[in-house]
Tab-separated table of C-alpha atoms and ligand atoms in Angstrom:
chain	number	residue	atom	x	y	z
A	1	MET	CA	21.195	-10.811	0.582
A	2	ALA	CA	17.725	-10.127	-0.844
A	3	GLU	CA	16.924	-11.878	-4.144
A	4	LEU	CA	13.256	-11.096	-4.669
A	5	ILE	CA	13.045	-7.542	-3.327
A	6	GLU	CA	15.147	-4.588	-4.414
A	7	LEU	CA	15.370	-1.304	-2.498
A	8	ARG	CA	16.585	1.944	-3.937
A	9	ARG	CA	16.372	5.601	-3.021
A	10	GLU	CA	14.938	7.996	-5.615
A	11	ARG	CA	15.444	11.405	-4.025
A	12	HIS	CA	12.795	11.647	-1.257
A	13	ALA	CA	11.261	8.236	-1.861
A	14	CYS	CA	12.343	4.677	-1.234
A	15	VAL	CA	11.295	2.406	-4.107
A	16	VAL	CA	10.615	-1.219	-3.177
A	17	SER	CA	10.560	-3.428	-6.291
A	18	PHE	CA	9.397	-7.034	-6.502
A	19	ARG	CA	11.946	-9.062	-8.455
A	20	ARG	CA	10.243	-12.342	-9.265
A	21	GLU	CA	9.047	-11.511	-12.734
A	22	ALA	CA	9.378	-15.046	-14.136
A	23	LYS	CA	6.631	-16.051	-11.671
A	24	LEU	CA	4.667	-12.827	-12.200
A	25	ASN	CA	5.893	-11.594	-8.794
A	26	ALA	CA	3.876	-14.292	-7.029
A	27	ILE	CA	4.164	-13.656	-3.300
A	28	SER	CA	6.092	-16.557	-1.817
A	29	GLN	CA	7.069	-16.715	1.844
A	30	GLN	CA	10.627	-15.844	0.829
A	31	LEU	CA	9.357	-12.703	-0.915
A	32	GLU	CA	7.224	-11.817	2.136
A	33	GLN	CA	10.200	-12.233	4.482
A	34	GLU	CA	12.480	-10.154	2.245
A	35	LEU	CA	9.755	-7.506	2.106
A	36	ILE	CA	9.489	-7.452	5.909
A	37	ASP	CA	13.289	-7.158	6.175
A	38	ALA	CA	13.240	-4.303	3.658
A	39	LEU	CA	10.658	-2.418	5.738
A	40	ALA	CA	13.227	-2.173	8.542
A	41	ALA	CA	16.085	-0.892	6.333
A	42	PRO	CA	17.377	2.582	7.301
A	43	GLU	CA	17.084	3.913	3.712
A	44	LEU	CA	13.373	3.048	3.834
A	45	ARG	CA	12.707	4.293	7.380
A	46	GLU	CA	14.336	7.640	6.607
A	47	ALA	CA	12.500	8.232	3.303
A	48	ALA	CA	9.608	10.709	3.110
A	49	CYS	CA	7.537	8.197	1.072
A	50	VAL	CA	7.690	4.559	0.057
A	51	VAL	CA	6.660	3.296	-3.392
A	52	PHE	CA	5.962	-0.401	-4.014
A	53	THR	CA	6.185	-1.578	-7.610
A	54	GLY	CA	6.504	-4.736	-9.654
A	55	GLY	CA	8.018	-2.946	-12.645
A	56	PRO	CA	6.443	-2.125	-16.010
A	57	ARG	CA	5.044	-5.632	-16.794
A	58	VAL	CA	3.325	-7.008	-13.707
A	59	PHE	CA	2.595	-5.865	-10.166
A	60	SER	CA	1.851	-9.296	-8.683
A	61	ALA	CA	-0.253	-12.352	-9.556
A	62	GLY	CA	-0.955	-12.905	-5.856
A	63	ALA	CA	0.012	-15.479	-3.280
A	64	ASP	CA	2.275	-18.275	-4.485
A	65	LEU	CA	-0.213	-21.020	-5.316
A	66	ASN	CA	2.454	-23.719	-4.986
A	67	GLU	CA	2.971	-22.861	-1.318
A	68	MET	CA	-0.738	-23.037	-0.530
A	69	GLN	CA	-1.132	-26.764	-0.905
A	70	GLY	CA	-1.775	-29.042	2.083
A	71	LEU	CA	-1.324	-26.518	4.901
A	72	ASP	CA	-2.518	-27.793	8.295
A	73	PRO	CA	-4.067	-25.468	10.930
A	74	ALA	CA	-0.839	-25.291	12.976
A	75	SER	CA	1.252	-24.204	9.993
A	76	ILE	CA	-1.346	-21.555	9.076
A	77	VAL	CA	-1.226	-20.124	12.620
A	78	SER	CA	2.562	-20.018	12.530
A	79	TYR	CA	2.431	-18.453	9.031
A	80	TYR	CA	0.400	-15.495	10.356
A	81	GLU	CA	2.776	-15.156	13.297
A	82	GLY	CA	5.610	-14.875	10.783
A	83	SER	CA	5.725	-13.507	7.239
A	84	GLY	CA	1.912	-13.744	6.786
A	85	ASP	CA	1.709	-10.397	8.587
A	86	PHE	CA	3.436	-8.570	5.700
A	87	ALA	CA	0.480	-6.399	4.615
A	88	GLU	CA	-0.135	-5.164	8.171
A	89	ARG	CA	3.485	-4.125	8.398
A	90	VAL	CA	3.181	-2.196	5.143
A	91	ALA	CA	-0.002	-0.527	6.438
A	92	ALA	CA	1.795	0.427	9.664
A	93	LEU	CA	4.590	2.368	7.916
A	94	PRO	CA	4.631	5.905	9.309
A	95	GLN	CA	5.211	7.729	6.011
A	96	PRO	CA	2.814	7.897	3.001
A	97	THR	CA	2.986	4.834	0.757
A	98	PHE	CA	2.135	4.260	-2.914
A	99	SER	CA	1.570	1.248	-5.116
A	100	ALA	CA	2.696	1.844	-8.704
A	101	ILE	CA	0.731	-0.806	-10.591
A	102	SER	CA	1.206	-2.148	-14.122
A	103	GLY	CA	-0.180	-5.435	-15.455
A	104	TYR	CA	-1.753	-8.024	-13.174
A	105	CYS	CA	-2.613	-7.005	-9.617
A	106	LEU	CA	-4.398	-10.058	-8.258
A	107	GLY	CA	-5.207	-11.669	-4.922
A	108	GLY	CA	-2.456	-11.058	-2.370
A	109	GLY	CA	-0.895	-8.515	-4.765
A	110	LEU	CA	-4.066	-6.433	-4.594
A	111	GLU	CA	-4.206	-6.937	-0.817
A	112	LEU	CA	-0.683	-5.526	-0.572
A	113	ALA	CA	-1.711	-2.566	-2.747
A	114	LEU	CA	-4.753	-1.995	-0.522
A	115	ALA	CA	-2.404	-1.736	2.470
A	116	THR	CA	-0.713	1.299	0.858
A	117	ASP	CA	-2.185	4.789	1.030
A	118	PHE	CA	-2.375	5.468	-2.734
A	119	ARG	CA	-2.723	3.171	-5.758
A	120	ILE	CA	-1.617	4.549	-9.123
A	121	ALA	CA	-2.266	2.270	-12.082
A	122	ALA	CA	-1.181	2.108	-15.711
A	123	PRO	CA	-4.078	1.983	-18.226
A	124	GLY	CA	-3.428	-1.728	-18.932
A	125	ALA	CA	-3.514	-2.857	-15.267
A	126	VAL	CA	-5.838	-5.740	-14.378
A	127	PHE	CA	-7.338	-6.247	-10.922
A	128	GLY	CA	-9.012	-9.229	-9.337
A	129	LEU	CA	-9.565	-11.298	-6.243
A	130	PRO	CA	-9.596	-14.958	-7.330
A	131	GLU	CA	-9.495	-16.342	-3.771
A	132	VAL	CA	-13.104	-17.536	-3.375
A	133	GLY	CA	-12.825	-19.444	-6.654
A	134	LEU	CA	-9.824	-21.200	-5.102
A	135	GLY	CA	-11.907	-22.145	-2.052
A	136	ILE	CA	-10.374	-19.545	0.279
A	137	LEU	CA	-10.837	-15.809	0.954
A	138	PRO	CA	-8.616	-12.717	0.822
A	139	SER	CA	-6.851	-13.062	4.153
A	140	SER	CA	-3.927	-10.659	4.079
A	141	GLY	CA	-6.111	-7.881	5.449
A	142	GLY	CA	-7.874	-7.466	2.082
A	143	THR	CA	-11.387	-8.466	3.150
A	144	HIS	CA	-11.225	-6.044	6.075
A	145	ARG	CA	-9.796	-3.226	3.955
A	146	LEU	CA	-12.352	-3.633	1.159
A	147	VAL	CA	-15.221	-3.432	3.679
A	148	GLN	CA	-13.582	-0.404	5.294
A	149	LEU	CA	-12.956	1.362	1.980
A	150	PHE	CA	-16.166	0.530	0.131
A	151	GLY	CA	-18.718	-0.838	2.614
A	152	ALA	CA	-20.025	-4.392	2.872
A	153	ALA	CA	-22.117	-4.389	-0.329
A	154	ARG	CA	-19.302	-3.307	-2.667
A	155	ALA	CA	-16.811	-5.563	-0.876
A	156	LYS	CA	-19.104	-8.552	-1.481
A	157	GLU	CA	-19.518	-7.510	-5.113
A	158	LEU	CA	-15.749	-7.296	-5.614
A	159	ILE	CA	-14.912	-10.520	-3.801
A	160	LEU	CA	-17.895	-12.674	-4.810
A	161	LEU	CA	-19.247	-11.321	-8.110
A	162	SER	CA	-16.387	-9.646	-9.974
A	163	ASP	CA	-13.983	-11.581	-12.085
A	164	ARG	CA	-11.459	-9.032	-13.346
A	165	LEU	CA	-11.569	-5.241	-13.384
A	166	ASP	CA	-9.655	-3.170	-15.883
A	167	ALA	CA	-7.908	0.037	-14.845
A	168	GLU	CA	-10.815	2.297	-15.881
A	169	GLN	CA	-13.296	0.249	-13.843
A	170	ALA	CA	-10.913	0.235	-10.883
A	171	LEU	CA	-10.622	4.019	-11.100
A	172	ARG	CA	-14.385	4.489	-11.378
A	173	ILE	CA	-15.083	2.640	-8.122
A	174	GLY	CA	-12.115	4.165	-6.300
A	175	LEU	CA	-10.035	1.005	-6.051
A	176	VAL	CA	-7.176	2.997	-7.583
A	177	THR	CA	-6.446	6.625	-6.838
A	178	GLU	CA	-5.455	7.644	-10.369
A	179	LEU	CA	-4.261	6.380	-13.745
A	180	ALA	CA	-0.873	7.286	-15.236
A	181	ASP	CA	1.081	5.941	-18.218
A	182	ASP	CA	4.116	5.657	-15.936
A	183	PRO	CA	2.760	4.989	-12.427
A	184	LEU	CA	6.203	4.953	-10.784
A	185	HIS	CA	7.087	8.339	-12.254
A	186	ARG	CA	3.737	9.743	-11.081
A	187	ALA	CA	4.230	8.345	-7.559
A	188	LEU	CA	7.669	9.976	-7.427
A	189	GLN	CA	6.115	13.302	-8.428
A	190	HIS	CA	3.740	13.011	-5.467
A	191	ALA	CA	6.702	12.067	-3.261
A	192	THR	CA	8.431	15.348	-4.148
A	193	ARG	CA	5.348	17.312	-3.101
A	194	LEU	CA	4.878	15.309	0.098
A	195	ALA	CA	8.557	15.763	1.008
A	196	SER	CA	8.102	19.542	0.804
A	197	LEU	CA	5.404	19.481	3.507
A	198	PRO	CA	6.177	19.527	7.262
A	199	GLN	CA	7.063	15.867	7.859
A	200	LEU	CA	5.650	15.609	11.371
A	201	ALA	CA	2.310	16.968	10.168
A	202	VAL	CA	2.232	14.447	7.292
A	203	ARG	CA	2.946	11.501	9.583
A	204	VAL	CA	0.567	12.554	12.370
A	205	THR	CA	-2.201	13.160	9.811
A	206	LYS	CA	-1.707	9.692	8.320
A	207	ARG	CA	-1.881	8.135	11.807
A	208	VAL	CA	-5.008	10.083	12.683
A	209	ILE	CA	-6.820	9.169	9.435
A	210	ASP	CA	-5.944	5.485	9.909
A	211	ALA	CA	-7.111	5.548	13.527
A	212	ILE	CA	-10.341	7.367	12.589
A	213	THR	CA	-11.319	4.673	10.118
A	214	SER	CA	-11.097	2.025	12.819
A	215	GLY	CA	-12.864	3.873	15.655
A	216	SER	CA	-16.009	5.777	16.675
A	217	ARG	CA	-16.907	9.384	15.800
A	218	ALA	CA	-16.175	10.511	19.364
A	219	SER	CA	-12.709	8.945	19.375
A	220	ALA	CA	-12.061	10.378	15.880
A	221	LEU	CA	-12.795	13.938	17.055
A	222	GLU	CA	-10.616	13.404	20.098
A	223	LEU	CA	-7.772	12.149	17.900
A	224	GLU	CA	-8.050	15.107	15.550
A	225	ARG	CA	-7.909	17.498	18.515
A	226	LEU	CA	-4.969	15.721	20.128
A	227	GLY	CA	-3.175	15.689	16.775
A	228	TYR	CA	-3.780	19.421	16.415
A	229	GLY	CA	-2.588	20.024	19.996
A	230	LEU	CA	0.691	18.311	19.142
A	231	LEU	CA	1.244	19.872	15.715
A	232	ALA	CA	0.326	23.393	16.846
A	233	GLN	CA	3.539	23.333	18.913
A	234	THR	CA	5.800	22.863	15.884
A	235	PRO	CA	7.564	25.780	14.149
A	236	GLU	CA	5.800	24.929	10.876
A	237	ALA	CA	2.325	25.441	12.395
A	238	GLY	CA	0.528	28.242	10.531
A	239	GLY	CA	3.304	28.430	7.947
A	240	GLU	CA	4.389	31.612	6.220
A	241	THR	CA	0.922	33.172	6.393
A	242	ALA	CA	0.876	33.065	10.209
A	243	LYS	CA	4.415	34.502	10.344
A	244	ARG	CA	3.425	37.371	8.075
A	245	LEU	CA	0.306	38.141	10.118
A	246	ARG	CA	2.293	38.094	13.385
A	247	GLN	CA	4.795	40.602	11.975
A	248	ARG	CA	2.085	43.197	11.225
B	301	COA	N1	1.690	-18.535	-7.795
B	301	COA	C1	2.744	-19.208	-8.289
B	301	COA	N2	3.152	-19.116	-9.564
B	301	COA	C2	2.472	-18.298	-10.368
B	301	COA	C3	1.370	-17.548	-9.922
B	301	COA	C4	0.968	-17.687	-8.570
B	301	COA	N3	-0.039	-16.977	-8.047
B	301	COA	N4	0.892	-16.816	-10.945
B	301	COA	C5	1.683	-17.093	-12.013
B	301	COA	N5	2.646	-17.979	-11.656
B	301	COA	C6	3.708	-18.535	-12.503
B	301	COA	C7	3.192	-19.592	-13.467
B	301	COA	O1	3.148	-20.849	-12.817
B	301	COA	C8	4.224	-19.532	-14.545
B	301	COA	O2	5.386	-20.192	-14.119
B	301	COA	P1	6.180	-21.176	-15.178
B	301	COA	O3	6.521	-20.274	-16.341
B	301	COA	O4	7.362	-21.633	-14.402
B	301	COA	O5	5.206	-22.232	-15.549
B	301	COA	C9	4.558	-18.033	-14.611
B	301	COA	O6	4.200	-17.500	-13.359
B	301	COA	C10	3.806	-17.299	-15.690
B	301	COA	O7	2.428	-17.525	-15.490
B	301	COA	P2	1.443	-17.969	-16.694
B	301	COA	O8	0.203	-18.537	-16.078
B	301	COA	O9	2.174	-18.796	-17.693
B	301	COA	O10	1.141	-16.519	-17.332
B	301	COA	P3	-0.153	-16.111	-18.173
B	301	COA	O11	0.165	-14.760	-18.724
B	301	COA	O12	-0.573	-17.174	-19.097
B	301	COA	O13	-1.332	-15.955	-17.066
B	301	COA	C11	-2.309	-15.227	-14.981
B	301	COA	C12	-1.277	-14.967	-16.099
B	301	COA	C13	-2.107	-14.162	-13.909
B	301	COA	C14	-3.724	-15.126	-15.576
B	301	COA	C15	-2.097	-16.645	-14.398
B	301	COA	O14	-0.720	-16.845	-14.136
B	301	COA	C16	-2.848	-16.890	-13.125
B	301	COA	O15	-4.082	-17.062	-13.142
B	301	COA	N6	-2.133	-16.929	-11.965
B	301	COA	C17	-2.715	-17.223	-10.689
B	301	COA	C18	-3.476	-16.021	-10.144
B	301	COA	C19	-4.119	-16.318	-8.807
B	301	COA	O16	-5.043	-17.110	-8.696
B	301	COA	N7	-3.633	-15.616	-7.776
B	301	COA	C20	-4.274	-15.567	-6.485
B	301	COA	C21	-3.734	-16.476	-5.517
B	301	COA	S1	-4.694	-16.284	-4.023
């Protein structure tokens, strides 16, 4: 029975809520494992979209600092073989994913948000990567994703020079997709739109975009063409306009 993660369906979306508010949703290994278990739940797999949220007060204050003390190399290797892979599993979800962010979104919390496709933040949200100050680095895929999203120079600025960013600053540099007073409500509005689109096309497009960002131009073009070759066979291809033109 999950204690720190709650799953619920909201029409087309599955909402995954962190439930460790007393510790500002710090990401403990128990929370990571419950999150990984939740990712396999049928109500999540069948949803058109997945929204991750910490509720209206805090998204997450990052990795649980109490669990970081005195780890030897062997336990760190086994950590990444186990629940330490949580952000990659979020990134690998086939349907579009959102982070609905209020309050603190720090360290591993921000890395989790970066593993989702869209980040919607409340005006009072606060972002930061305190890892280097703690003698470590963002290592839940966050360093890689920041370089991929913003290039090396901006990634270095965010990780090495920035202390905290407010929501406006995060929006200006593209760290968040948009601001909304109620980020969960806004994410659910997007979910309704996404659920109205041909689902195979949505999922294939997400896969192709993710593969493009990790490959060469030649392989990207090939992937786009293969994706088109597959989707052109579906009844939705061309939509109503193509049907109307064919009937002329
Ligand atoms: N790991 C474990 N516990 C954490 C935590 C973390 N990352 N962040 C907050 N908590 C706990 C606190 O220990 C405290 O627990 P307690 O009430 O049992 O003492 C509770 O959450 C509330 O935190 P508190 O520091 O009292 O809240 P605040 O509003 O004064 O400060 C922060 C908020 C986010 C500025 C502060 O908690 C903080 O700096 N947290 C660590 C952030 C961090 O470095 N994360 C990256 C890890 S790589």
